Amino acid sequence: MTQAAQDLPQTSSTLPEERLRLLAELERKVLWLSSWIIHNANHLRENRDGLKVGGHQASSASVVTLLTALFFDVLRPQDRIAVKPHASPVLHAIRYLLGREKLERLMRFRSLGGIQAYPSRLRDGDDVDISTGSVGLGAAMTIFASLVQDFVRLRNLTPENLGAGRMVAVVGDAELDEGNIFEALLEGWKHDLRNVWWVIDYNRQSLDSIVSDRLFARIDAVFQSMGWRVTTLKYGKRLQAAFAEPGGEALKDWIDACPNSLYSALTYKGGGAWREHLIRDLGTVSGIKPLLSARDDDALHALMTNLGGHDLETVLEAFHGTTQEEPTAFIAYTIKGFGLPFAGHKDNHAGLMTAEQMAKFQTSMGVASGEEWQPFAGLAVPEEKLRAFLSQVPFAQEPGRSRSAPTLAIPDALPRPAERRLSTQEGFGRILTDITRSEEPFAQRIVTTSPDVTVSTSLGGWVNRRGIFDRRARADVFREEKVVSAQRWAMSPGGQHIELGIAENNLFLLLASLGLSGPLFGARLLPIGTLYDPFIQRGLDALSYACYQDARFLLVATPSGLTLAPEGGQHQSIVTPLIGIGQPALLSYEPAYVDELATLLAFALRHMQEPDGSSVYLRLSTRPIQQPERAMTSAIRQAIVEGGYWLRPPREGAELALIYSGAVAPEVLAAFEAIQEDVPGAGLLAVTSVDRLHRGWRSGEGRGQSAVERLLAPLAKDAVLVTVLDGHPLALSWFGSVRGQRVHALGTEAFGQSGDIPDLYRAYRIDVEAIIDATANALLGRALE
Ligand SMILES: Cc1ncc(C[n+]2csc(CCOP(=O)(O)OP(=O)(O)O)c2C)c(N)n1
Ligand SMILES: [Mg+2]
């Protein structure tokens, strides 16, 4: 442990002794139950597939004291917490003791219907505020949740009397290796973050090994440079008392200089090993021998492992002593596996106690055989007392954690821009700018955000009128200095755009937080995030994480595909249509025309709010194309939402259909006109959502009722389908399976390059000629069969 001087909070404990005693008993019980939940899952349940069930007894033990203090004493109903993934058994043991979880679900840990391996909003119910699992994301999300809390509170959108909560993350120390953590810290600093606590479980172990000493010498500095207060909980009360004894100062210096790996090894070895090392290194120092000989091996071990993060009093003092709003990092020194036989062993991450070790542990915990699941067995305090205490725990004073937020009415249709030649991206900008003139409540709840591509994704007009969010009003300096610019970037608490630096992980974590504003803060928002389509991949894990939590938002991505043309290969998206199909809880669309887009935007704002709805992803283009002159009927609108319609309907029994999605519409139309002379009766199918058609087909497979089955029904049984997409051809090729028809799929599979659209479409075989060739070949193949 090379950490320099400790920084213990100044306030003294206000906790009555009795309260501390009850909390200590609960701490014991939580350690027992979390270990037992994992043991039961691995050793006492039938194992049908031979897979290790797993669970992390050591990671769990590491945070028992911290979570006991937080849940049973510190947290208030308005606080929100992300618990590090591997402490799921600890979190649920606590919920069980609070009467908020069923025993059966504990017994089914990591099996179907049981509590999840990692805390999950989706699967564990609404006591889990923020899911965790992919390390780094849950912690970072607390930063954005706090920003959203400010956003809704400054507008008075939260329920009356609901105070500001603290956004708390209990974080594994190795999580701080994840780059997204630092992206989030920096963004938080820019936004003058407050009301965030990170409780860092500083056990100096990751999965593989012991964390480097050098790395963690920097940790305080990193947080401080981001404007955080750092509170280090290094020593427990017993160690602090020992430091006051003769020789105590030398002992403290020894601990401070001890490398992480040696400290861990001695923790594993126990009292004899501590004594041997201390005598060897400090034997001649006055006072050390009496200090050591006053303690037997067990007592010496207990003393040397009395780190701050395992000392309830120290932990509670630190938490209760932190009352100011500035973001705070608690660096809590802990021991991975504390209180268990493999404490400190470098390989303990996935370690499980053996049956023999468990039996010994059970005896030491005073839990009689058959009483393993009893909440109060083996404790030194009468059950009624504990029950009375638990019934008053502040965290549990509200029956549910999720807040409700009424649905906002969305107009049936949003006006579509009049221009005859327009790209879907420009169309998006125009429609949003139009909404700025609306007085309707929904227009006040739209929040846009973008990672430094606000202007280039067409949000400029919206931002000019609705302003940028900031807790403090700030003038637009360029405007004040009369520098001519199309952008007006005044900032104020009333602004409806949150500007982010270039970090797509942050974008998705902010969308996750905005999209959960209803359940987290009781205020419904309609978040819209814009980014470049290829960079969805940069933040893909965070996007999936947002969807997994059922956060609701609209993602608008441009430019997409080869169609960005001169911008070239590095900005070309190829697989995003497949991501759109593959990502659960994200419905994706790729409209070709702006009237389709207007329909889809209205739909998305509704769908985001429906109980069975989801987030929506629009893959748009920067290519201006001729817009159709047509009246939007409700039938076309419905078809656009359902995923597709015949732009040119086929004749009954037609032997050919061209099927396309997105910006390639002009090429497909031209090819269609040319082909029609030879294949009269062919159809041209506009697909607005391959994702929606695919889902509908999969869920209704075989019954002939899905939208795609209805669409393809007029075609001859052996008709030929030619599909065209500026994206991976696989996205549309499954159409052939719907009725067993031959498909020729055109699309992009190789990296692009700079060029104009005619050159690029020709080179990548999605131009008119390629479509005609593919059609001719496919028809020839059919004729030869
Ligand atoms: C993004 C991601 N990469 C890898 C993993 C696999 N993994 C799970 S836990 C872990 C180490 C965690 O160490 P730490 O955060 O210190 O937790 P501890 O168990 O020590 O409390 C790793 C690498 C993961 N869950 N998420
Ligand atoms: Mg660790």
PDB file of C-alpha atoms in Angstrom, residues 417-588:
ATOM      1  CA  PRO A 417     -40.900  20.316 -45.526  1.00  0.00           C
ATOM      2  CA  ALA A 418     -42.017  21.595 -48.936  1.00  0.00           C
ATOM      3  CA  GLU A 419     -38.671  21.289 -50.796  1.00  0.00           C
ATOM      4  CA  ARG A 420     -38.831  18.883 -53.721  1.00  0.00           C
ATOM      5  CA  ARG A 421     -35.191  17.937 -53.491  1.00  0.00           C
ATOM      6  CA  LEU A 422     -33.912  17.128 -50.041  1.00  0.00           C
ATOM      7  CA  SER A 423     -31.909  14.607 -48.051  1.00  0.00           C
ATOM      8  CA  THR A 424     -33.401  12.792 -45.102  1.00  0.00           C
ATOM      9  CA  GLN A 425     -30.831  14.491 -42.881  1.00  0.00           C
ATOM     10  CA  GLU A 426     -31.886  17.988 -44.003  1.00  0.00           C
ATOM     11  CA  GLY A 427     -35.492  16.898 -43.666  1.00  0.00           C
ATOM     12  CA  PHE A 428     -34.820  15.879 -40.082  1.00  0.00           C
ATOM     13  CA  GLY A 429     -33.329  19.310 -39.332  1.00  0.00           C
ATOM     14  CA  ARG A 430     -36.308  21.101 -40.914  1.00  0.00           C
ATOM     15  CA  ILE A 431     -38.895  19.054 -39.082  1.00  0.00           C
ATOM     16  CA  LEU A 432     -37.171  19.630 -35.769  1.00  0.00           C
ATOM     17  CA  THR A 433     -36.856  23.354 -36.448  1.00  0.00           C
ATOM     18  CA  ASP A 434     -40.599  23.377 -37.151  1.00  0.00           C
ATOM     19  CA  ILE A 435     -41.231  21.774 -33.778  1.00  0.00           C
ATOM     20  CA  THR A 436     -39.478  24.720 -32.113  1.00  0.00           C
ATOM     21  CA  ARG A 437     -42.500  26.828 -33.076  1.00  0.00           C
ATOM     22  CA  SER A 438     -44.886  24.433 -31.376  1.00  0.00           C
ATOM     23  CA  GLU A 439     -46.437  25.375 -28.078  1.00  0.00           C
ATOM     24  CA  GLU A 440     -47.453  21.795 -27.367  1.00  0.00           C
ATOM     25  CA  PRO A 441     -46.062  20.186 -24.219  1.00  0.00           C
ATOM     26  CA  PHE A 442     -44.192  17.467 -26.090  1.00  0.00           C
ATOM     27  CA  ALA A 443     -42.051  20.133 -27.784  1.00  0.00           C
ATOM     28  CA  GLN A 444     -40.860  21.302 -24.357  1.00  0.00           C
ATOM     29  CA  ARG A 445     -39.776  17.789 -23.398  1.00  0.00           C
ATOM     30  CA  ILE A 446     -37.569  17.060 -26.374  1.00  0.00           C
ATOM     31  CA  VAL A 447     -33.905  17.086 -25.366  1.00  0.00           C
ATOM     32  CA  THR A 448     -31.318  16.760 -28.072  1.00  0.00           C
ATOM     33  CA  THR A 449     -27.710  15.804 -27.602  1.00  0.00           C
ATOM     34  CA  SER A 450     -24.761  15.130 -29.823  1.00  0.00           C
ATOM     35  CA  PRO A 451     -21.035  14.347 -29.411  1.00  0.00           C
ATOM     36  CA  ASP A 452     -19.635  17.409 -31.194  1.00  0.00           C
ATOM     37  CA  VAL A 453     -21.598  16.799 -34.405  1.00  0.00           C
ATOM     38  CA  THR A 454     -24.621  18.936 -33.622  1.00  0.00           C
ATOM     39  CA  VAL A 455     -24.298  21.213 -36.635  1.00  0.00           C
ATOM     40  CA  SER A 456     -23.157  18.526 -39.077  1.00  0.00           C
ATOM     41  CA  THR A 457     -26.122  16.306 -38.182  1.00  0.00           C
ATOM     42  CA  SER A 458     -28.604  19.135 -38.857  1.00  0.00           C
ATOM     43  CA  LEU A 459     -29.484  20.076 -35.291  1.00  0.00           C
ATOM     44  CA  GLY A 460     -28.298  23.685 -35.829  1.00  0.00           C
ATOM     45  CA  GLY A 461     -31.750  25.181 -36.431  1.00  0.00           C
ATOM     46  CA  TRP A 462     -33.194  23.480 -33.381  1.00  0.00           C
ATOM     47  CA  VAL A 463     -30.325  24.612 -31.135  1.00  0.00           C
ATOM     48  CA  ASN A 464     -30.530  28.202 -32.403  1.00  0.00           C
ATOM     49  CA  ARG A 465     -34.087  28.433 -31.174  1.00  0.00           C
ATOM     50  CA  ARG A 466     -34.120  26.202 -28.126  1.00  0.00           C
ATOM     51  CA  GLY A 467     -30.646  26.924 -26.757  1.00  0.00           C
ATOM     52  CA  ILE A 468     -28.049  24.852 -24.979  1.00  0.00           C
ATOM     53  CA  PHE A 469     -28.526  23.540 -21.470  1.00  0.00           C
ATOM     54  CA  ASP A 470     -26.200  24.761 -18.763  1.00  0.00           C
ATOM     55  CA  ARG A 471     -26.798  25.177 -15.050  1.00  0.00           C
ATOM     56  CA  ARG A 472     -25.680  28.781 -15.372  1.00  0.00           C
ATOM     57  CA  ALA A 473     -26.716  31.189 -18.091  1.00  0.00           C
ATOM     58  CA  ARG A 474     -23.814  31.998 -20.403  1.00  0.00           C
ATOM     59  CA  ALA A 475     -23.966  34.372 -23.317  1.00  0.00           C
ATOM     60  CA  ASP A 476     -22.908  33.465 -26.839  1.00  0.00           C
ATOM     61  CA  VAL A 477     -19.643  35.404 -27.024  1.00  0.00           C
ATOM     62  CA  PHE A 478     -19.426  35.323 -30.809  1.00  0.00           C
ATOM     63  CA  ARG A 479     -22.870  36.861 -31.018  1.00  0.00           C
ATOM     64  CA  GLU A 480     -22.047  39.522 -28.432  1.00  0.00           C
ATOM     65  CA  GLU A 481     -18.900  40.373 -30.350  1.00  0.00           C
ATOM     66  CA  LYS A 482     -20.999  40.575 -33.514  1.00  0.00           C
ATOM     67  CA  VAL A 483     -19.070  37.842 -35.285  1.00  0.00           C
ATOM     68  CA  VAL A 484     -21.362  36.628 -38.042  1.00  0.00           C
ATOM     69  CA  SER A 485     -22.361  32.989 -37.616  1.00  0.00           C
ATOM     70  CA  ALA A 486     -25.381  30.877 -38.483  1.00  0.00           C
ATOM     71  CA  GLN A 487     -25.165  29.302 -35.025  1.00  0.00           C
ATOM     72  CA  ARG A 488     -26.492  30.943 -31.885  1.00  0.00           C
ATOM     73  CA  TRP A 489     -25.143  29.041 -28.916  1.00  0.00           C
ATOM     74  CA  ALA A 490     -26.479  30.751 -25.830  1.00  0.00           C
ATOM     75  CA  MET A 491     -26.498  28.532 -22.743  1.00  0.00           C
ATOM     76  CA  SER A 492     -29.012  28.528 -19.928  1.00  0.00           C
ATOM     77  CA  PRO A 493     -30.859  26.225 -17.544  1.00  0.00           C
ATOM     78  CA  GLY A 494     -33.776  26.359 -19.981  1.00  0.00           C
ATOM     79  CA  GLY A 495     -31.745  25.104 -22.967  1.00  0.00           C
ATOM     80  CA  GLN A 496     -32.996  21.963 -24.676  1.00  0.00           C
ATOM     81  CA  HIS A 497     -29.766  20.692 -26.169  1.00  0.00           C
ATOM     82  CA  ILE A 498     -26.933  19.066 -24.222  1.00  0.00           C
ATOM     83  CA  GLU A 499     -23.671  19.445 -26.056  1.00  0.00           C
ATOM     84  CA  LEU A 500     -21.108  16.684 -25.502  1.00  0.00           C
ATOM     85  CA  GLY A 501     -17.466  16.338 -26.429  1.00  0.00           C
ATOM     86  CA  ILE A 502     -16.557  13.680 -29.026  1.00  0.00           C
ATOM     87  CA  ALA A 503     -17.159  10.503 -27.070  1.00  0.00           C
ATOM     88  CA  GLU A 504     -19.859   8.176 -28.323  1.00  0.00           C
ATOM     89  CA  ASN A 505     -19.825   6.189 -25.059  1.00  0.00           C
ATOM     90  CA  ASN A 506     -20.867   9.369 -23.302  1.00  0.00           C
ATOM     91  CA  LEU A 507     -23.599   9.987 -25.854  1.00  0.00           C
ATOM     92  CA  PHE A 508     -25.157   6.598 -25.198  1.00  0.00           C
ATOM     93  CA  LEU A 509     -24.805   6.866 -21.421  1.00  0.00           C
ATOM     94  CA  LEU A 510     -26.458  10.276 -21.517  1.00  0.00           C
ATOM     95  CA  LEU A 511     -29.239   8.867 -23.716  1.00  0.00           C
ATOM     96  CA  ALA A 512     -29.609   5.996 -21.239  1.00  0.00           C
ATOM     97  CA  SER A 513     -29.997   8.529 -18.415  1.00  0.00           C
ATOM     98  CA  LEU A 514     -32.316  10.886 -20.301  1.00  0.00           C
ATOM     99  CA  GLY A 515     -34.289   7.878 -21.477  1.00  0.00           C
ATOM    100  CA  LEU A 516     -34.784   6.685 -17.886  1.00  0.00           C
ATOM    101  CA  SER A 517     -35.694  10.103 -16.555  1.00  0.00           C
ATOM    102  CA  GLY A 518     -39.283   8.915 -16.055  1.00  0.00           C
ATOM    103  CA  PRO A 519     -38.537   5.939 -13.786  1.00  0.00           C
ATOM    104  CA  LEU A 520     -35.510   7.561 -12.126  1.00  0.00           C
ATOM    105  CA  PHE A 521     -36.841  11.083 -11.524  1.00  0.00           C
ATOM    106  CA  GLY A 522     -40.544  11.013 -12.369  1.00  0.00           C
ATOM    107  CA  ALA A 523     -40.131  13.384 -15.322  1.00  0.00           C
ATOM    108  CA  ARG A 524     -40.682  12.228 -18.859  1.00  0.00           C
ATOM    109  CA  LEU A 525     -38.263  13.456 -21.476  1.00  0.00           C
ATOM    110  CA  LEU A 526     -38.103  12.766 -25.206  1.00  0.00           C
ATOM    111  CA  PRO A 527     -34.361  12.403 -25.874  1.00  0.00           C
ATOM    112  CA  ILE A 528     -32.961  12.600 -29.386  1.00  0.00           C
ATOM    113  CA  GLY A 529     -29.287  11.849 -29.967  1.00  0.00           C
ATOM    114  CA  THR A 530     -27.498  12.459 -33.250  1.00  0.00           C
ATOM    115  CA  LEU A 531     -24.178  11.069 -34.426  1.00  0.00           C
ATOM    116  CA  TYR A 532     -22.375   9.829 -37.514  1.00  0.00           C
ATOM    117  CA  ASP A 533     -23.712   6.411 -38.422  1.00  0.00           C
ATOM    118  CA  PRO A 534     -20.344   4.560 -38.481  1.00  0.00           C
ATOM    119  CA  PHE A 535     -19.518   5.772 -34.988  1.00  0.00           C
ATOM    120  CA  ILE A 536     -22.386   3.835 -33.516  1.00  0.00           C
ATOM    121  CA  GLN A 537     -19.767   1.104 -33.460  1.00  0.00           C
ATOM    122  CA  ARG A 538     -17.495   3.229 -31.255  1.00  0.00           C
ATOM    123  CA  GLY A 539     -20.103   3.276 -28.517  1.00  0.00           C
ATOM    124  CA  LEU A 540     -21.863   0.025 -29.325  1.00  0.00           C
ATOM    125  CA  ASP A 541     -21.461  -1.554 -25.889  1.00  0.00           C
ATOM    126  CA  ALA A 542     -22.879   1.546 -24.239  1.00  0.00           C
ATOM    127  CA  LEU A 543     -25.734   1.619 -26.772  1.00  0.00           C
ATOM    128  CA  SER A 544     -26.594  -1.988 -25.997  1.00  0.00           C
ATOM    129  CA  TYR A 545     -26.312  -1.185 -22.292  1.00  0.00           C
ATOM    130  CA  ALA A 546     -28.788   1.680 -22.697  1.00  0.00           C
ATOM    131  CA  CYS A 547     -31.214  -0.582 -24.559  1.00  0.00           C
ATOM    132  CA  TYR A 548     -30.789  -3.381 -21.996  1.00  0.00           C
ATOM    133  CA  GLN A 549     -32.000  -0.979 -19.328  1.00  0.00           C
ATOM    134  CA  ASP A 550     -35.026  -0.179 -21.477  1.00  0.00           C
ATOM    135  CA  ALA A 551     -34.087   3.483 -21.634  1.00  0.00           C
ATOM    136  CA  ARG A 552     -36.174   5.200 -24.294  1.00  0.00           C
ATOM    137  CA  PHE A 553     -34.623   7.535 -26.850  1.00  0.00           C
ATOM    138  CA  LEU A 554     -34.408   8.311 -30.521  1.00  0.00           C
ATOM    139  CA  LEU A 555     -31.086   7.858 -32.268  1.00  0.00           C
ATOM    140  CA  VAL A 556     -30.598   9.677 -35.560  1.00  0.00           C
ATOM    141  CA  ALA A 557     -27.501   8.697 -37.524  1.00  0.00           C
ATOM    142  CA  THR A 558     -26.076  10.405 -40.598  1.00  0.00           C
ATOM    143  CA  PRO A 559     -24.244  10.211 -42.894  1.00  0.00           C
ATOM    144  CA  SER A 560     -24.525   6.547 -43.659  1.00  0.00           C
ATOM    145  CA  GLY A 561     -23.048   4.074 -46.090  1.00  0.00           C
ATOM    146  CA  LEU A 562     -21.083   4.792 -49.248  1.00  0.00           C
ATOM    147  CA  THR A 563     -23.531   7.563 -50.009  1.00  0.00           C
ATOM    148  CA  LEU A 564     -21.469  10.008 -47.971  1.00  0.00           C
ATOM    149  CA  ALA A 565     -19.244   9.814 -51.077  1.00  0.00           C
ATOM    150  CA  PRO A 566     -16.345  12.339 -50.869  1.00  0.00           C
ATOM    151  CA  GLU A 567     -16.002  11.726 -47.122  1.00  0.00           C
ATOM    152  CA  GLY A 568     -14.652   8.308 -48.021  1.00  0.00           C
ATOM    153  CA  GLY A 569     -14.040   4.957 -46.417  1.00  0.00           C
ATOM    154  CA  GLN A 570     -13.253   5.919 -42.842  1.00  0.00           C
ATOM    155  CA  HIS A 571     -16.704   7.440 -42.354  1.00  0.00           C
ATOM    156  CA  GLN A 572     -18.624   4.781 -44.271  1.00  0.00           C
ATOM    157  CA  SER A 573     -20.972   2.539 -42.333  1.00  0.00           C
ATOM    158  CA  ILE A 574     -21.414  -1.023 -43.583  1.00  0.00           C
ATOM    159  CA  VAL A 575     -22.779  -3.134 -40.746  1.00  0.00           C
ATOM    160  CA  THR A 576     -25.114  -0.657 -39.043  1.00  0.00           C
ATOM    161  CA  PRO A 577     -28.219  -2.086 -40.800  1.00  0.00           C
ATOM    162  CA  LEU A 578     -27.285  -5.442 -39.236  1.00  0.00           C
ATOM    163  CA  ILE A 579     -26.849  -3.764 -35.848  1.00  0.00           C
ATOM    164  CA  GLY A 580     -30.285  -2.254 -36.350  1.00  0.00           C
ATOM    165  CA  ILE A 581     -31.731  -5.736 -36.871  1.00  0.00           C
ATOM    166  CA  GLY A 582     -29.685  -7.443 -34.193  1.00  0.00           C
ATOM    167  CA  GLN A 583     -29.983  -5.031 -31.284  1.00  0.00           C
ATOM    168  CA  PRO A 584     -32.892  -5.842 -28.970  1.00  0.00           C
ATOM    169  CA  ALA A 585     -35.046  -2.971 -27.680  1.00  0.00           C
ATOM    170  CA  LEU A 586     -33.997  -0.735 -30.566  1.00  0.00           C
ATOM    171  CA  LEU A 587     -36.326  -0.504 -33.539  1.00  0.00           C
ATOM    172  CA  SER A 588     -34.500   0.659 -36.637  1.00  0.00           C
TER     173      SER A 588
END
